[in-house]
Short mmCIF file of C-alpha atoms in Angstrom, two decimals:
data_model
loop_
_atom_site.label_atom_id
_atom_site.label_comp_id
_atom_site.label_asym_id
_atom_site.label_seq_id
_atom_site.Cartn_x
_atom_site.Cartn_y
_atom_site.Cartn_z
CA MET B 260 163.60 17.96 82.83
CA ARG B 261 162.25 16.50 86.02
CA GLN B 262 164.07 17.64 88.42
CA LEU B 263 164.19 21.05 86.89
CA HIS B 264 160.37 21.04 87.37
CA TYR B 265 160.90 19.82 90.91
CA PHE B 266 163.10 22.56 91.95
CA VAL B 267 161.04 24.98 91.10
CA ALA B 268 158.14 24.17 92.32
CA LEU B 269 159.88 23.36 95.42
CA ALA B 270 161.65 27.12 95.16
CA GLU B 271 158.06 28.57 94.52
CA GLU B 272 156.20 26.82 97.81
CA SER B 273 159.59 26.53 100.03
CA SER B 274 158.00 23.53 101.38
CA VAL B 275 158.51 19.69 99.68
CA SER B 276 154.95 18.58 101.09
CA ARG B 277 153.13 21.92 98.58
CA ALA B 278 155.17 20.95 96.51
CA ALA B 279 154.67 17.41 96.38
CA VAL B 280 150.74 18.81 96.46
CA LYS B 281 151.51 21.05 93.45
CA LEU B 282 152.71 18.73 91.52
CA SER B 283 150.79 15.34 92.26
CA VAL B 284 154.12 13.32 93.15
CA ALA B 285 155.10 11.70 96.65
CA GLN B 286 157.09 13.69 98.83
CA PRO B 287 160.65 11.63 98.94
CA ALA B 288 160.59 11.49 95.13
CA ILE B 289 161.13 15.39 95.33
CA SER B 290 163.38 15.31 97.75
CA ARG B 291 165.19 12.04 96.03
CA GLN B 292 165.64 14.40 92.75
CA ILE B 293 166.99 17.14 94.34
CA ARG B 294 169.44 15.43 96.32
CA MET B 295 170.69 14.32 92.64
CA LEU B 296 170.61 17.46 91.25
CA GLU B 297 172.72 19.24 94.18
CA GLU B 298 175.08 16.24 93.69
CA GLU B 299 175.52 16.64 90.34
CA LEU B 300 175.97 20.78 90.38
CA GLY B 301 178.37 20.11 93.17
CA VAL B 302 176.51 22.82 95.17
CA THR B 303 174.08 22.88 97.86
CA LEU B 304 170.40 24.62 96.71
CA PHE B 305 168.62 25.00 99.88
CA HIS B 306 169.14 25.20 102.86
CA ARG B 307 167.25 22.64 105.30
CA THR B 308 165.47 24.47 108.25
CA GLY B 309 162.10 24.38 110.28
CA ARG B 310 160.12 26.21 108.53
CA GLY B 311 160.94 24.66 105.49
CA MET B 312 163.03 24.91 102.44
CA LYS B 313 165.32 28.49 101.28
CA LEU B 314 167.12 29.35 98.50
CA THR B 315 171.14 29.82 98.81
CA SER B 316 173.23 32.10 97.00
CA ALA B 317 173.58 29.37 94.54
CA GLY B 318 170.29 28.27 94.52
CA SER B 319 168.61 32.19 93.45
CA PHE B 320 170.90 31.87 90.86
CA PHE B 321 170.23 28.84 89.44
CA GLU B 322 166.48 29.34 89.44
CA GLY B 323 166.78 32.60 87.83
CA ARG B 324 168.66 30.26 84.70
CA VAL B 325 166.11 27.41 85.19
CA ARG B 326 163.22 29.59 84.62
CA GLN B 327 164.51 31.45 81.25
CA ILE B 328 165.05 27.64 80.12
CA LEU B 329 161.89 26.15 80.95
CA ASN B 330 160.60 29.33 79.52
CA ASP B 331 162.55 28.87 76.51
CA LEU B 332 161.54 25.50 76.25
CA GLY B 333 157.77 25.82 76.47
CA GLU B 334 158.26 28.30 73.27
CA LEU B 335 159.78 25.84 71.41
CA GLU B 336 156.95 23.79 71.92
CA HIS B 337 154.73 26.16 71.30
CA ASP B 338 156.24 27.62 68.17
CA VAL B 339 156.48 24.16 66.55
CA ARG B 340 153.18 23.48 67.54
CA GLN B 341 152.00 26.32 65.28
CA LEU B 342 153.84 24.74 62.25
CA LYS B 343 150.48 22.67 62.06
CA GLY B 344 148.48 25.87 61.39
CA VAL B 345 146.58 25.86 64.79
CA ILE B 346 147.02 28.13 67.41
CA GLU B 347 147.35 25.93 71.08
CA GLY B 348 148.75 27.15 74.85
CA LYS B 349 147.87 27.28 78.08
CA VAL B 350 147.36 31.43 79.10
CA THR B 351 146.43 32.49 82.52
CA LEU B 352 144.59 35.33 82.79
CA GLY B 353 143.97 37.91 85.83
CA LEU B 354 141.51 39.99 86.79
CA PRO B 355 139.83 42.07 89.68
CA PRO B 356 135.87 40.24 90.97
CA THR B 357 134.10 43.51 89.52
CA GLU B 358 135.04 42.93 85.82
CA SER B 359 135.28 38.62 86.10
CA HIS B 360 131.63 38.21 86.26
CA ILE B 361 130.91 40.61 83.15
CA LEU B 362 134.15 39.76 80.88
CA VAL B 363 134.56 35.88 81.55
CA PRO B 364 131.80 34.29 79.94
CA PRO B 365 131.70 36.06 76.89
CA LEU B 366 135.50 35.67 76.49
CA LEU B 367 135.04 31.68 77.12
CA ARG B 368 132.88 31.85 74.41
CA ALA B 369 134.76 33.70 72.01
CA LEU B 370 137.72 31.42 72.50
CA ARG B 371 135.76 28.29 72.54
CA ALA B 372 134.41 29.62 68.95
CA SER B 373 137.87 31.06 67.19
CA HIS B 374 140.54 29.64 69.30
CA PRO B 375 139.56 26.30 70.77
CA GLY B 376 142.96 25.38 71.13
CA VAL B 377 143.95 28.27 73.68
CA ASP B 378 143.92 27.05 76.88
CA LEU B 379 142.48 29.72 79.60
CA ARG B 380 143.00 29.61 83.65
CA ILE B 381 140.95 32.18 85.33
CA VAL B 382 143.07 34.04 88.37
CA GLU B 383 140.34 35.94 89.78
CA ALA B 384 141.72 38.74 93.06
CA PHE B 385 141.72 42.16 93.89
CA SER B 386 143.26 44.54 91.84
CA GLY B 387 146.25 44.98 93.81
CA ASP B 388 147.09 41.30 94.17
CA VAL B 389 146.55 40.59 90.14
CA SER B 390 149.18 43.49 89.92
CA GLU B 391 152.32 41.80 92.04
CA LEU B 392 150.89 37.90 89.93
CA LEU B 393 151.95 39.57 86.96
CA THR B 394 155.11 41.55 88.39
CA THR B 395 156.27 38.14 89.36
CA GLY B 396 155.55 36.66 86.40
CA HIS B 397 152.67 33.92 87.34
CA ILE B 398 150.30 35.35 85.05
CA ASP B 399 150.30 36.20 81.60
CA VAL B 400 147.80 38.99 80.88
CA ALA B 401 145.65 41.03 83.54
CA LEU B 402 143.27 43.55 83.85
CA PHE B 403 143.31 45.79 86.70
CA TYR B 404 143.19 49.26 88.40
CA LYS B 405 146.21 51.36 87.07
CA ALA B 406 149.40 50.98 89.28
CA PRO B 407 153.04 52.22 88.88
CA ARG B 408 154.73 51.60 86.21
CA THR B 409 157.39 48.40 86.91
CA LYS B 410 159.28 46.71 83.85
CA HIS B 411 158.09 43.33 84.71
CA TYR B 412 155.11 44.09 82.67
CA VAL B 413 153.38 45.97 79.55
CA ALA B 414 150.50 48.35 80.42
CA ASP B 415 147.79 49.85 77.84
CA GLU B 416 145.11 51.93 79.22
CA LEU B 417 141.88 49.69 78.68
CA LEU B 418 139.04 52.19 80.28
CA HIS B 419 138.20 55.17 82.10
CA GLU B 420 136.03 53.96 84.73
CA SER B 421 133.27 56.37 86.56
CA LEU B 422 132.33 55.09 90.79
CA TYR B 423 129.12 54.92 92.18
CA LEU B 424 127.43 55.28 95.55
CA LEU B 425 126.09 52.44 96.33
CA GLN B 426 123.32 52.26 99.28
CA SER B 427 120.45 49.25 99.89
CA GLY B 428 116.90 50.20 97.89
CA ALA B 429 115.22 50.47 100.94
CA SER B 430 117.36 53.81 102.32
CA SER B 431 116.91 57.09 101.65
CA GLN B 432 118.29 58.60 98.57
CA PRO B 433 120.85 61.79 98.02
CA GLU B 434 118.82 64.51 96.87
CA GLN B 435 121.79 64.84 94.19
CA GLU B 436 122.54 63.19 91.42
CA THR B 437 125.93 63.72 91.07
CA LEU B 438 127.78 63.60 94.83
CA SER B 439 131.54 64.88 95.67
CA ILE B 440 134.09 63.35 97.21
CA ALA B 441 133.46 65.20 100.51
CA ASP B 442 129.59 64.02 100.09
CA LEU B 443 131.30 60.61 100.95
CA ALA B 444 132.00 61.50 104.82
CA ASP B 445 128.76 61.03 105.29
CA TRP B 446 127.34 57.58 105.03
CA PRO B 447 128.91 55.23 107.05
CA MET B 448 131.52 52.39 104.88
CA VAL B 449 131.93 49.18 103.84
CA LEU B 450 135.23 49.04 102.28
CA PRO B 451 137.95 46.75 101.09
CA SER B 452 141.09 46.64 103.44
CA ARG B 453 144.23 49.34 102.92
CA ARG B 454 146.13 46.91 100.34
CA HIS B 455 143.58 47.13 98.05
CA GLY B 456 143.54 49.46 95.20
CA LEU B 457 140.18 51.29 95.35
CA ARG B 458 140.33 51.81 99.53
CA ALA B 459 143.64 53.54 98.84
CA LEU B 460 142.28 55.54 96.10
CA LEU B 461 138.99 56.69 97.73
CA GLU B 462 141.18 57.82 100.78
CA GLN B 463 143.59 59.80 98.94
CA MET B 464 140.87 61.63 97.02
CA CYS B 465 138.85 62.17 100.69
CA ASN B 466 142.58 63.64 101.84
CA ASP B 467 143.26 66.06 99.12
CA VAL B 468 139.55 67.57 100.04
CA GLY B 469 139.88 67.54 103.71
CA VAL B 470 137.09 64.53 104.67
CA ASP B 471 137.71 61.58 106.31
CA LEU B 472 136.26 58.41 105.07
CA ASN B 473 133.73 56.53 107.94
CA VAL B 474 134.89 52.58 107.69
CA GLU B 475 133.07 50.90 110.14
CA TYR B 476 133.27 47.22 108.07
CA GLU B 477 136.42 45.65 106.07
CA ILE B 478 135.91 43.00 103.87
CA ASP B 479 137.47 41.73 101.37
CA SER B 480 135.58 39.61 99.24
CA LEU B 481 133.14 41.57 96.95
CA MET B 482 129.86 39.65 97.49
CA PRO B 483 129.46 40.05 101.03
CA LEU B 484 130.43 43.19 100.92
CA VAL B 485 127.72 44.02 98.11
CA ARG B 486 125.04 42.02 100.34
CA MET B 487 126.31 44.13 103.47
CA VAL B 488 124.83 47.27 100.92
CA GLU B 489 121.95 45.29 100.13
CA ASP B 490 120.61 44.76 103.49
CA GLY B 491 121.60 48.42 104.85
CA THR B 492 124.80 47.65 106.71
CA ALA B 493 126.68 50.25 105.11
CA ALA B 494 127.00 51.62 102.21
CA THR B 495 130.29 50.96 99.51
CA VAL B 496 131.70 52.55 96.43
CA LEU B 497 132.03 50.78 93.20
CA PRO B 498 131.68 50.81 89.76
CA TYR B 499 128.31 50.25 88.21
CA ASN B 500 128.79 47.01 86.36
CA ALA B 501 129.78 44.94 89.65
CA VAL B 502 126.24 45.52 90.98
CA GLN B 503 124.41 46.23 87.85
CA ARG B 504 121.73 43.31 88.30
CA GLU B 505 120.79 44.38 91.75
CA ILE B 506 120.30 48.04 90.70
CA GLU B 507 118.31 46.89 88.07
CA GLU B 508 116.13 44.98 90.45
CA GLY B 509 116.01 47.85 92.70
CA ARG B 510 117.95 45.91 95.88
CA ILE B 511 120.63 48.49 95.32
CA VAL B 512 121.01 52.28 94.22
CA ALA B 513 123.66 53.82 93.40
CA THR B 514 124.53 57.70 92.80
CA GLN B 515 127.72 58.71 90.26
CA ILE B 516 130.60 60.27 91.92
CA ASP B 517 131.65 63.12 89.85
CA PRO B 518 133.77 61.29 87.16
CA LEU B 519 136.02 64.62 87.38
CA GLN B 520 136.94 64.12 91.15
CA LEU B 521 136.92 60.72 91.13
CA ARG B 522 137.63 57.61 88.40
CA ARG B 523 139.49 54.49 88.13
CA VAL B 524 141.86 53.85 85.28
CA LEU B 525 141.49 49.98 83.92
CA VAL B 526 144.88 48.79 82.39
CA LEU B 527 145.22 45.77 80.00
CA ALA B 528 148.75 44.47 81.22
CA THR B 529 151.05 41.45 79.98
CA THR B 530 153.83 40.08 81.74
CA THR B 531 157.51 40.70 80.84
CA HIS B 532 158.82 37.50 82.84
CA HIS B 533 158.50 35.49 79.33
CA PRO B 534 158.17 36.57 75.81
CA VAL B 535 154.80 37.70 74.72
CA ARG B 536 153.06 34.47 73.02
CA THR B 537 150.26 33.76 69.91
CA ALA B 538 147.60 32.55 72.39
CA MET B 539 148.41 35.61 75.26
CA ARG B 540 148.54 38.12 72.29
CA ILE B 541 144.67 36.70 71.32
CA VAL B 542 143.48 36.59 74.78
CA ALA B 543 144.72 40.17 75.51
CA GLN B 544 143.10 41.18 71.83
CA LEU B 545 139.56 39.55 73.03
CA CYS B 546 139.68 41.58 76.06
CA SER B 547 140.28 44.50 74.48
CA ASP B 548 137.48 43.51 71.87
CA ILE B 549 134.93 42.34 74.70
CA VAL B 550 134.93 45.97 76.55
CA ARG B 551 135.31 48.12 74.04
CA ASP B 552 131.83 46.12 72.19
CA LEU B 553 130.32 46.11 76.31
CA VAL B 554 130.77 49.87 76.63
CA ALA B 555 129.21 50.48 73.05
CA ASP B 556 126.31 48.37 74.03
CA GLY B 557 126.02 50.48 77.22
CA LYS B 558 126.26 47.00 79.52
CA TRP B 559 129.68 48.43 80.86
CA GLN B 560 129.81 52.14 82.43
CA GLY B 561 132.87 53.90 81.19
CA ILE B 562 134.88 56.33 78.55
CA ILE B 563 137.34 54.33 76.38
CA PRO B 564 140.66 56.58 76.00
CA LYS B 565 141.60 57.95 72.87
CA THR B 566 144.84 56.00 70.96
#
């Protein structure tokens, strides 16, 4: 089992030193165990190069089977433990920063109160990165903005969310209560880079109506982006809940973009890389329930789709 865990870590990191850090073991221990594994199997699992360790064809085949074995053993341990009537297990949840600050606190409180045996790890990343982590099996449950479906996860629409033009509270405000997509061309913008879903969505919608966004700054981090809006450097487009506190305190003003022209679909998804465990179902259900409650209380601006 030690050899298999070392093998998977090395396959993921492509470096003995990084795998050693990940596993909290000495580098020679990893090299020794991998060498013993190769000798026992009679095949070479890794190419040793100046850039690190790369799986051979035999190693790639072996990796797929090993991951399934380790997943099956994890499921077995989980199922046996549940026989004592306590739900336990580790779950990794991924979600964008615009949702993390409003969803994570009540989620952690709910888990502590109802299922203290569930060990939840939070991964915060932009929506495209969350989707990729779920696709590769590095996270179990995720909230992200709708992307093309793949066989690597199962997703259901959770929320239709309006988007807002955000400006400094000290700037002149648009005269309209609701803006059109074409209106966005009038403001210098700070936005995430093109690899992120929000930027791609905005550029696609602007292209459809024949206008170009005036993007002066690119920042792939939420809080610096918000601070640039707050100090009047540029405007941006985000959901209301991402900056609700700043809006309530008058530091940022928000003008809704016509929801018939522009809105995002938040989905709740689980990986298909391994069977859905009870702990994963609990986390997913709590996420859904909390989002619905926040929308009903007016603390999250959006529409729950009809099922």
